[in-house]
JSON list of C-alpha atoms in Angstrom, two decimals:
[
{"chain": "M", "resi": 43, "resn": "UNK", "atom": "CA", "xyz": [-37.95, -17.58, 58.52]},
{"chain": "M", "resi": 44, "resn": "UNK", "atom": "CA", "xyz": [-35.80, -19.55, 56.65]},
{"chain": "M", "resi": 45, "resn": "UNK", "atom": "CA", "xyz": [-35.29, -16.68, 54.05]},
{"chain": "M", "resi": 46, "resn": "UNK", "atom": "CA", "xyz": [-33.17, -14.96, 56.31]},
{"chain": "M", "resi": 47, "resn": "UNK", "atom": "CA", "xyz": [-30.77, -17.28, 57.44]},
{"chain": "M", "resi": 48, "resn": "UNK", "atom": "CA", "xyz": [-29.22, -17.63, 53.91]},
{"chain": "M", "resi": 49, "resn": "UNK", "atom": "CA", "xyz": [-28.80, -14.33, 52.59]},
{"chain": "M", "resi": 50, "resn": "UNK", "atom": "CA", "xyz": [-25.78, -13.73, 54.69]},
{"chain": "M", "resi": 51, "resn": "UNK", "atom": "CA", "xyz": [-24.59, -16.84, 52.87]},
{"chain": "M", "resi": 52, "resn": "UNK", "atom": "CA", "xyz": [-24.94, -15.66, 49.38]},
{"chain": "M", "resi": 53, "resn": "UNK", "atom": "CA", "xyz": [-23.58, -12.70, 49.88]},
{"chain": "M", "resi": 54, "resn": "UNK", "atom": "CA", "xyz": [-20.06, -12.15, 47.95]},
{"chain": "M", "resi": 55, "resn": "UNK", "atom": "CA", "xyz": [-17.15, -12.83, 50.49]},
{"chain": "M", "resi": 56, "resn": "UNK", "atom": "CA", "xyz": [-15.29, -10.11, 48.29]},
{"chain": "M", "resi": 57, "resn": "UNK", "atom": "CA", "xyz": [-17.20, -6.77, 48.38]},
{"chain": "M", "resi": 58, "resn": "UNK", "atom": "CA", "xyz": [-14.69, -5.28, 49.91]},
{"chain": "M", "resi": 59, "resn": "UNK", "atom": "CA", "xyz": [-12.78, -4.56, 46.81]},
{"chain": "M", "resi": 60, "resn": "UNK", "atom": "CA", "xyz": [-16.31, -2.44, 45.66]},
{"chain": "M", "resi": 61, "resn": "UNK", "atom": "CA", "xyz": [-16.24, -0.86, 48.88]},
{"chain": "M", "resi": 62, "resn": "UNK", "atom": "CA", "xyz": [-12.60, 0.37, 48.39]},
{"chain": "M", "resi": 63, "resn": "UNK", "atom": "CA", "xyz": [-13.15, 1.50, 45.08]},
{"chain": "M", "resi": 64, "resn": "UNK", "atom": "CA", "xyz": [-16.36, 3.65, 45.60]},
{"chain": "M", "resi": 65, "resn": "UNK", "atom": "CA", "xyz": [-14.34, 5.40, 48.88]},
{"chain": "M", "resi": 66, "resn": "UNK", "atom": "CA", "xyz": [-11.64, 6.15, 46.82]},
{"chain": "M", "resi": 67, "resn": "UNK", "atom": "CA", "xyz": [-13.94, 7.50, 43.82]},
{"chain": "M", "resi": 68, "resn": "UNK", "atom": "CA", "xyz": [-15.41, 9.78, 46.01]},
{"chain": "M", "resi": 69, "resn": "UNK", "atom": "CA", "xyz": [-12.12, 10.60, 47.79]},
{"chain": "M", "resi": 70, "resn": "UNK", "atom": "CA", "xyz": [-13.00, 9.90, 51.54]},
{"chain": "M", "resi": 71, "resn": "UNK", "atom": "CA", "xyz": [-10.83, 8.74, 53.77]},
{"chain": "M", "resi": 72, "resn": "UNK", "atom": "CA", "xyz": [-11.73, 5.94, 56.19]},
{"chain": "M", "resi": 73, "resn": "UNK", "atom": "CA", "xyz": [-12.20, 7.80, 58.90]},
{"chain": "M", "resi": 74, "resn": "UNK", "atom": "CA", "xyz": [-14.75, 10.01, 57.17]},
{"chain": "M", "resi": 75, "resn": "UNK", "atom": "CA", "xyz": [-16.98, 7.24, 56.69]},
{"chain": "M", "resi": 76, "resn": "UNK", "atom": "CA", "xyz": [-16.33, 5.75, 60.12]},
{"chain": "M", "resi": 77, "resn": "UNK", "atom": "CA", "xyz": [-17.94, 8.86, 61.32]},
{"chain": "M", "resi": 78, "resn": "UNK", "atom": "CA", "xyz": [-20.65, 8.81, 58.45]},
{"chain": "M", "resi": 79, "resn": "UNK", "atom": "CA", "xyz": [-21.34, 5.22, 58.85]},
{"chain": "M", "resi": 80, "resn": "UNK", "atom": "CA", "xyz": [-21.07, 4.66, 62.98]},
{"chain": "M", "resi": 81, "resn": "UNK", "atom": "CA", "xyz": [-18.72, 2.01, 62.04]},
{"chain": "M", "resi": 82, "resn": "UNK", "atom": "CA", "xyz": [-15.10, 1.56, 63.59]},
{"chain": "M", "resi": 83, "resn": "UNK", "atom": "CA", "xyz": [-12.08, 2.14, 61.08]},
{"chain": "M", "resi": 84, "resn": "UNK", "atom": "CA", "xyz": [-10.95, -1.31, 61.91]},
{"chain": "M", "resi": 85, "resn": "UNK", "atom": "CA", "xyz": [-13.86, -2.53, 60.91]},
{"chain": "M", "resi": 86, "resn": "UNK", "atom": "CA", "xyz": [-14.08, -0.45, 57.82]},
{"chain": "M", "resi": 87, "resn": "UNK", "atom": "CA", "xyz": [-10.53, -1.62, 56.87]},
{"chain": "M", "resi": 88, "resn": "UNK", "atom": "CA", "xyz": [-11.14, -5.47, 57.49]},
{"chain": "M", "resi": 89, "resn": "UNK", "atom": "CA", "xyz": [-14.08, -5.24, 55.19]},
{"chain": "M", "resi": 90, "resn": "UNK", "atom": "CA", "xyz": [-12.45, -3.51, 52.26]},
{"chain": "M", "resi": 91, "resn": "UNK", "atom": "CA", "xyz": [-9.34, -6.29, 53.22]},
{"chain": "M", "resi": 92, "resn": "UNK", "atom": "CA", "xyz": [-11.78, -8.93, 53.00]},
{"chain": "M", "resi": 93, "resn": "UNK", "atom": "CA", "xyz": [-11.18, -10.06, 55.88]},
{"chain": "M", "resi": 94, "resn": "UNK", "atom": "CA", "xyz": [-14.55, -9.61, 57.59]},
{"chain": "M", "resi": 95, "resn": "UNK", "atom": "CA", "xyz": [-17.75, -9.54, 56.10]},
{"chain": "M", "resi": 96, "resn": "UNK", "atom": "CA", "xyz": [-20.17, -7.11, 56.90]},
{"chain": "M", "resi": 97, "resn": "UNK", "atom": "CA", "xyz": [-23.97, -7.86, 57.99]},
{"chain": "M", "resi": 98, "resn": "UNK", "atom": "CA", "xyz": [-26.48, -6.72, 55.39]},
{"chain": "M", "resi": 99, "resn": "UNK", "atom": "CA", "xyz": [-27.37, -3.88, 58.19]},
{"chain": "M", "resi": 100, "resn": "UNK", "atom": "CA", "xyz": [-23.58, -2.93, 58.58]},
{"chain": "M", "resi": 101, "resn": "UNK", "atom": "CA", "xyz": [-23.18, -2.91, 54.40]},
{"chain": "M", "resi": 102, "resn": "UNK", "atom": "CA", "xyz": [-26.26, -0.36, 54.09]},
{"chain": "M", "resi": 103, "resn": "UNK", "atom": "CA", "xyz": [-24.55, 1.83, 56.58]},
{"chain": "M", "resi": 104, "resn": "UNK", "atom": "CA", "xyz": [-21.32, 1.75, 54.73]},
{"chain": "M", "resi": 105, "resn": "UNK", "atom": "CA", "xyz": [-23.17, 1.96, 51.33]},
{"chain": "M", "resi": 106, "resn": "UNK", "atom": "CA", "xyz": [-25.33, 5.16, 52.82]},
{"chain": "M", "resi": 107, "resn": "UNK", "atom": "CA", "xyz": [-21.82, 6.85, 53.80]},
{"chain": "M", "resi": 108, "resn": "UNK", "atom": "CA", "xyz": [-20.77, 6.55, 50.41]},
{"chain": "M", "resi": 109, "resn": "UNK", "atom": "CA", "xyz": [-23.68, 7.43, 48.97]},
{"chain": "M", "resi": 110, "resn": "UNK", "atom": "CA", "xyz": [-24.44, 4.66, 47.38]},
{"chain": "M", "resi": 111, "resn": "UNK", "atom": "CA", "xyz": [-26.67, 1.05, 47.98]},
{"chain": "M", "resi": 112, "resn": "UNK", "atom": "CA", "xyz": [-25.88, -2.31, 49.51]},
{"chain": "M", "resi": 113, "resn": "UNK", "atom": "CA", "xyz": [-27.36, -3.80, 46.05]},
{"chain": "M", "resi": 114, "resn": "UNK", "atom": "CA", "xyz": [-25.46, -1.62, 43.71]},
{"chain": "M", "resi": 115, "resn": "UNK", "atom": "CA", "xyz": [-22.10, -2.48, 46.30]},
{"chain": "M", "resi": 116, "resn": "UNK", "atom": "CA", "xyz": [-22.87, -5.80, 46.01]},
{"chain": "M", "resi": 117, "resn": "UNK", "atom": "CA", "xyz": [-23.80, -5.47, 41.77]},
{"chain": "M", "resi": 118, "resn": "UNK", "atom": "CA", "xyz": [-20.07, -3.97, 41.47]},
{"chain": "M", "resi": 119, "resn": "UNK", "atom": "CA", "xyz": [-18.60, -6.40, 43.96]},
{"chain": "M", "resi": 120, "resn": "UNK", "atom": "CA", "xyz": [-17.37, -9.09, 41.13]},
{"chain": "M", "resi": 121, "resn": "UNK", "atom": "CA", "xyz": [-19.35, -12.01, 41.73]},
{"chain": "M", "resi": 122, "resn": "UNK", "atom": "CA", "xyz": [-16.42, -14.12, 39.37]},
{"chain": "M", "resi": 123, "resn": "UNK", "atom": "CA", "xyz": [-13.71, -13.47, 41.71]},
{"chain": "M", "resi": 124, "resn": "UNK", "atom": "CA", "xyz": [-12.17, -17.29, 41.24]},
{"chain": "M", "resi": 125, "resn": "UNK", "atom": "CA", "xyz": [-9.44, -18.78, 40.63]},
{"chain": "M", "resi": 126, "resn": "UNK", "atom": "CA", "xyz": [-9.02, -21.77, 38.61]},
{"chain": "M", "resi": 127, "resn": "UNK", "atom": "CA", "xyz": [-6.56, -24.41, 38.05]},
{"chain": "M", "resi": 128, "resn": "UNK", "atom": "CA", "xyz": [-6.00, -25.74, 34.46]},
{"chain": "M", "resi": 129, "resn": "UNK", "atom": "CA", "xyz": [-3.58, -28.70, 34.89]},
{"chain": "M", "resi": 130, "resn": "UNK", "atom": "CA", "xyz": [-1.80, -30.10, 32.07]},
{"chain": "M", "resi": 131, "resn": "UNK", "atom": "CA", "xyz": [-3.23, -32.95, 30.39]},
{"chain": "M", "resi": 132, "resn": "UNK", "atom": "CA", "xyz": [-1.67, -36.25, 30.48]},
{"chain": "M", "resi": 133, "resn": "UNK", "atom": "CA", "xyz": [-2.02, -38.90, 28.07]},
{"chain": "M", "resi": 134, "resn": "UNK", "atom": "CA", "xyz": [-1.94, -36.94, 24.99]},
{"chain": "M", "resi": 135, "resn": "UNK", "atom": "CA", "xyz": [-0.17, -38.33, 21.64]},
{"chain": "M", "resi": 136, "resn": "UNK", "atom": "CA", "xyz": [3.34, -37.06, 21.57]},
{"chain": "M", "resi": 137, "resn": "UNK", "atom": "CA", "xyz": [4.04, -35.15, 18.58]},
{"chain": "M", "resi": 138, "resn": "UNK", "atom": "CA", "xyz": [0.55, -34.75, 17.66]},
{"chain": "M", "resi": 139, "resn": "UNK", "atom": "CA", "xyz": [-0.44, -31.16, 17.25]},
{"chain": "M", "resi": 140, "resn": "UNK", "atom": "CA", "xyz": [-2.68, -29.52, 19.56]},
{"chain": "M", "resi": 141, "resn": "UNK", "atom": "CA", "xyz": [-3.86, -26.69, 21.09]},
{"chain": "M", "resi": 142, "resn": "UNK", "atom": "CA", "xyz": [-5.28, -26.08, 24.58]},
{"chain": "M", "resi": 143, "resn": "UNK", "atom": "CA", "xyz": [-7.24, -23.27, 26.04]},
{"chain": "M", "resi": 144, "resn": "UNK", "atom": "CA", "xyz": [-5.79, -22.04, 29.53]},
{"chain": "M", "resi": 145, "resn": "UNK", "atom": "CA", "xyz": [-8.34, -20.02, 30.37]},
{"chain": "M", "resi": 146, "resn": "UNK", "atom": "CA", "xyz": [-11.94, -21.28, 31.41]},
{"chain": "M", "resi": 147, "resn": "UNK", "atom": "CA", "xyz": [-15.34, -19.81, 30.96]},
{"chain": "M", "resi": 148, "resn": "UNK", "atom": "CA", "xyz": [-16.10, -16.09, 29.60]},
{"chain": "M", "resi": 149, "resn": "UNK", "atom": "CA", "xyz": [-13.36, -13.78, 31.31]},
{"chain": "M", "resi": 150, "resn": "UNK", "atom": "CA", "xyz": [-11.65, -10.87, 30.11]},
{"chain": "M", "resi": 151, "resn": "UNK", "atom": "CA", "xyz": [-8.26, -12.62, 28.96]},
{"chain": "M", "resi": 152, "resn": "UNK", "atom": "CA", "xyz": [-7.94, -15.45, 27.21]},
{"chain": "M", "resi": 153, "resn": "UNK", "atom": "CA", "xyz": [-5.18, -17.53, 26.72]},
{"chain": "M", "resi": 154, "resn": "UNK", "atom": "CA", "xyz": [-4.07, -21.17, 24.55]},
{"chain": "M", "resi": 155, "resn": "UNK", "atom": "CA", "xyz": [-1.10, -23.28, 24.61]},
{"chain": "M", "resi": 156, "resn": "UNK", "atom": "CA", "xyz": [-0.09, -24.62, 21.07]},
{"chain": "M", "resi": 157, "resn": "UNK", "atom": "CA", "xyz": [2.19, -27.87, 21.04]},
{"chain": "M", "resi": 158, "resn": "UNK", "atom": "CA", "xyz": [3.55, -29.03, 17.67]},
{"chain": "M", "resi": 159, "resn": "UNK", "atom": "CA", "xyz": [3.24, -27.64, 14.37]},
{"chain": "M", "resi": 160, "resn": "UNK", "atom": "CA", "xyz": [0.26, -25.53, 13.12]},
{"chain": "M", "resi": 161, "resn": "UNK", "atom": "CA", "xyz": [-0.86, -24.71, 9.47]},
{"chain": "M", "resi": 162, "resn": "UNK", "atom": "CA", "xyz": [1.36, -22.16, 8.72]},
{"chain": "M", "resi": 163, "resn": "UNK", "atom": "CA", "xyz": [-0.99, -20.67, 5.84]},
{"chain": "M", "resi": 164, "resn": "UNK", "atom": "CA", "xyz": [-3.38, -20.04, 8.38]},
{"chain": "M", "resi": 165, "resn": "UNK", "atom": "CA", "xyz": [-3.37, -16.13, 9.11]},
{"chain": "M", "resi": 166, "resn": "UNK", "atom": "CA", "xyz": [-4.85, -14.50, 12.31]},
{"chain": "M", "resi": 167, "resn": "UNK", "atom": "CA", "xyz": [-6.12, -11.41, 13.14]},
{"chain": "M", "resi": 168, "resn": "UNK", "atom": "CA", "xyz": [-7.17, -10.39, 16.86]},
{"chain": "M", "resi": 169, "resn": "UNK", "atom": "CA", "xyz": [-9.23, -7.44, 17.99]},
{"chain": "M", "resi": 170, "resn": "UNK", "atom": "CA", "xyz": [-7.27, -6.86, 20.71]},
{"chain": "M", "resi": 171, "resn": "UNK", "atom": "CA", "xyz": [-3.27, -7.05, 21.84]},
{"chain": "M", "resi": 172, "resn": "UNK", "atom": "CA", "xyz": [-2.06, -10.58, 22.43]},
{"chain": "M", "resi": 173, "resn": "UNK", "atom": "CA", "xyz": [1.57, -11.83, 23.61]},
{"chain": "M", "resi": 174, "resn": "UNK", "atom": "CA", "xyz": [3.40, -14.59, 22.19]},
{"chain": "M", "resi": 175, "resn": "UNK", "atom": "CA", "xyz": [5.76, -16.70, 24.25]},
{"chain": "M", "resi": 176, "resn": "UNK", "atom": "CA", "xyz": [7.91, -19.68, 23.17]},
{"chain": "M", "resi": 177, "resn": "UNK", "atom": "CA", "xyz": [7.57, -21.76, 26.17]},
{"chain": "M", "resi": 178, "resn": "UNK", "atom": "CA", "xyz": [9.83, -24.80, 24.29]},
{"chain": "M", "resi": 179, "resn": "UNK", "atom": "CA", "xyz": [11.37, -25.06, 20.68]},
{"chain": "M", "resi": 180, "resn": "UNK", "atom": "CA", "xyz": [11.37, -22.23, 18.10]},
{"chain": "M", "resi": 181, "resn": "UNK", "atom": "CA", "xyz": [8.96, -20.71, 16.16]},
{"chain": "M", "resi": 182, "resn": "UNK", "atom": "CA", "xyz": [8.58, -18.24, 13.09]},
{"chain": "M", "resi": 183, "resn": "UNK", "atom": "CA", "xyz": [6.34, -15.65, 13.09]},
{"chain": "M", "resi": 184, "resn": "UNK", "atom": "CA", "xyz": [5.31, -13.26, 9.97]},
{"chain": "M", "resi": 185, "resn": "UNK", "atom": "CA", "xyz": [3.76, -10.12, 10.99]},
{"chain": "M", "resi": 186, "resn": "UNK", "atom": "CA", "xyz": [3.06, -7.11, 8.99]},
{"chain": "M", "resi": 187, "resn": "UNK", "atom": "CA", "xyz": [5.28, -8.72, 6.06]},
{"chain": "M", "resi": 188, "resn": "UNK", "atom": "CA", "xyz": [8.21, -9.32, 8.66]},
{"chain": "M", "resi": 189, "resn": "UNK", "atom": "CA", "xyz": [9.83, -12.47, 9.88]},
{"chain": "M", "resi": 190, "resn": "UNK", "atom": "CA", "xyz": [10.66, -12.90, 13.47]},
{"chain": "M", "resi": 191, "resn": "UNK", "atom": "CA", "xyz": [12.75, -16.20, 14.74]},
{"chain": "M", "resi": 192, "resn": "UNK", "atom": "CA", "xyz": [11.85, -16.89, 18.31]},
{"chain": "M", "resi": 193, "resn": "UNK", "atom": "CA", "xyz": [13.15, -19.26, 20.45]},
{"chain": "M", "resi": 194, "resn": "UNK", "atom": "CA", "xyz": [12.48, -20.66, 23.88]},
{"chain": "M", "resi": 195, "resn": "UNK", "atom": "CA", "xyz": [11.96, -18.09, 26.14]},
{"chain": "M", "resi": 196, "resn": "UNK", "atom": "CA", "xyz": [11.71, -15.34, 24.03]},
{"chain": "M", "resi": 197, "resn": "UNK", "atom": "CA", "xyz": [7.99, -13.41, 23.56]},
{"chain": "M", "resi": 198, "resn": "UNK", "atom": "CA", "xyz": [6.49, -11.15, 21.11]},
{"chain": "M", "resi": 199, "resn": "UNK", "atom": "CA", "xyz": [3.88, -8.80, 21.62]},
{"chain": "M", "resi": 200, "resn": "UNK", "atom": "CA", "xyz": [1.01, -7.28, 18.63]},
{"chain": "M", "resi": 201, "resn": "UNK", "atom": "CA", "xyz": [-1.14, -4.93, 19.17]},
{"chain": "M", "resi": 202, "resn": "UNK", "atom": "CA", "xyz": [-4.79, -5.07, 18.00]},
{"chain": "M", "resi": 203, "resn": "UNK", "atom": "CA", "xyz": [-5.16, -5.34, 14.48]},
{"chain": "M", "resi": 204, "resn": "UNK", "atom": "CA", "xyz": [-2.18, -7.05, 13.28]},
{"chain": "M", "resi": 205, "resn": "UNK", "atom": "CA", "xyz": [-2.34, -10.20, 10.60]},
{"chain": "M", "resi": 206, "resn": "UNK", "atom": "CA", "xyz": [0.47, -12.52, 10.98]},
{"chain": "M", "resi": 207, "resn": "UNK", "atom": "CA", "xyz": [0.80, -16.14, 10.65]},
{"chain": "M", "resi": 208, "resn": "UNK", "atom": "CA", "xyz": [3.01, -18.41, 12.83]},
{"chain": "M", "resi": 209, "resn": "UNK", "atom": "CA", "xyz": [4.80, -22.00, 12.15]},
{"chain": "M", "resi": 210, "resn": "UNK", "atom": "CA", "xyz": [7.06, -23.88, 14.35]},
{"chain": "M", "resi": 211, "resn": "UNK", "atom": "CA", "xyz": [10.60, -24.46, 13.32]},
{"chain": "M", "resi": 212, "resn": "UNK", "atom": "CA", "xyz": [11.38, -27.67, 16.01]},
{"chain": "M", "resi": 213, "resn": "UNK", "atom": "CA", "xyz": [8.99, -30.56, 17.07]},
{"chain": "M", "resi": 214, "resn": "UNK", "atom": "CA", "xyz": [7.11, -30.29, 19.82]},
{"chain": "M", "resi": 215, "resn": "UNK", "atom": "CA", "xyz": [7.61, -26.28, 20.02]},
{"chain": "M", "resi": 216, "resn": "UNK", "atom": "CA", "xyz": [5.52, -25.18, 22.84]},
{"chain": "M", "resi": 217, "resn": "UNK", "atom": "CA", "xyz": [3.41, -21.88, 21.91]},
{"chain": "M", "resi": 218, "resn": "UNK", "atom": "CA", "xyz": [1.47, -19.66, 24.92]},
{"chain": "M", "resi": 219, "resn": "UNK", "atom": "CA", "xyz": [-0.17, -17.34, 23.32]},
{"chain": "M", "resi": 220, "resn": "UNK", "atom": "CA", "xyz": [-2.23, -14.86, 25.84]},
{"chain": "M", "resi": 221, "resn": "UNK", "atom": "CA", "xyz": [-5.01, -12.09, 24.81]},
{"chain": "M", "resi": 222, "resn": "UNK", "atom": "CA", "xyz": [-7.34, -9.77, 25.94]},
{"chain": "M", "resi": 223, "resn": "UNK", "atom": "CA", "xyz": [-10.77, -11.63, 24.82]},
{"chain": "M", "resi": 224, "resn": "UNK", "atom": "CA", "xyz": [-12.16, -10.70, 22.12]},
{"chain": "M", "resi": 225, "resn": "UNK", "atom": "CA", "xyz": [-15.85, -10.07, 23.63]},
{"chain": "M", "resi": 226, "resn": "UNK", "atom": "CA", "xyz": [-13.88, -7.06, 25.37]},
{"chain": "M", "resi": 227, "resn": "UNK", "atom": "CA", "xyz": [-13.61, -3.63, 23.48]},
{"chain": "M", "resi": 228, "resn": "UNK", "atom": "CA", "xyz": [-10.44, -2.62, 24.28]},
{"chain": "M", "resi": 229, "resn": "UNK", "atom": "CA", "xyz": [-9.65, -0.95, 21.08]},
{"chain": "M", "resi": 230, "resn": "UNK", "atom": "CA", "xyz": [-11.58, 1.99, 21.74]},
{"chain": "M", "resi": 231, "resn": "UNK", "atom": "CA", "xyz": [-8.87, 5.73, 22.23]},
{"chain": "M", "resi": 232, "resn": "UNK", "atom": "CA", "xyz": [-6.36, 4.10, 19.81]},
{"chain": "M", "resi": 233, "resn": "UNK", "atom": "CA", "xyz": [-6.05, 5.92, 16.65]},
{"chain": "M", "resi": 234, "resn": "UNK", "atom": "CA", "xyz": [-6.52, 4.52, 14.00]}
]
């Protein structure tokens, strides 16, 4: 008997976003699969606003009227819905160089703070776009045999593909540089 008491539990709070996007997919309105469902449209709406959370009876009702299943709902419902706090880190050697990821874990986007100087003969090369903001100080960036002076505040964006190479022109420049990951395929419908 116990079984039963936790599935409710492990259910995603946030399956309402899956909900929304399968209604919308198959262009229903609410209303539609009210009626389909037997559920209310109040209802309907606080679960796609995640702000109720269906019983597993009430999701196979709602995944029937869209012609679907509670598990697939539940598959597309992003189990990684998070957020997460990276704070800085205190106690670091001032002036040393250093580099910190932003971003935990495996997600699509990926993102680093550089602080200090970096080996400027180092070139990169990233699958996919990335942005570069100077957060504090200056920095000099060669990109496709180009020089570009940034200063604080100031970003630059390269799409997939690029080589450049970066220094930084002041101590204790502050880099961000933010990315799609590069697990994710997001080249794909660009010509080449």
């Amino acid at each position: 008997m116990g079984d039963h008491k936790d599935d409710h539990k492990d259910q995603p709070l946030r399956v309402g976003a899956a909900v929304r996007r399968r209604r919308r997919t198959l262009d229903l309105t609410l209303a539609v699969v009210a009626e389909r469902s037997g559920l209310s449209v109040p209802f309907l709406s606080q679960v796609e606003n995640d702000r109720a959370r269906p019983s597993r009876t009430s999701l196979e009702k709602v995944a029937d009227a869209l012609r679907t299943t509670a598990v697939e709902l539940l598959a597309a419902a992003d189990p990684a819905c998070s957020v997460d706090v990276v704070r800085m880190e205190t106690g670091e050697p001032e002036g040393e160089p250093r580099v910190r990821s932003l971003v935990r874990g495996h997600h699509q986007m990926h993102a680093s703070e550089f602080i200090g100087d970096h080996d400027a003969g180092r070139e990169f090369q990233y699958r996919n776009d990335q942005l570069m903001y100077v957060a504090d100080g200056a920095v000099e960036i060669e990109a496709e045999g180009r020089a570009y002076r940034l200063g604080r505040g100031d970003t630059l964006y390269l799409t997939g593909g690029v080589r450049h190479r970066w220094r930084a022109t002041v101590p204790d420049t502050r880099l961000l540089v933010v990315a799609v990951a590069e697990h994710i395929e997001a080249l794909r419908g660009r010509s080449r």
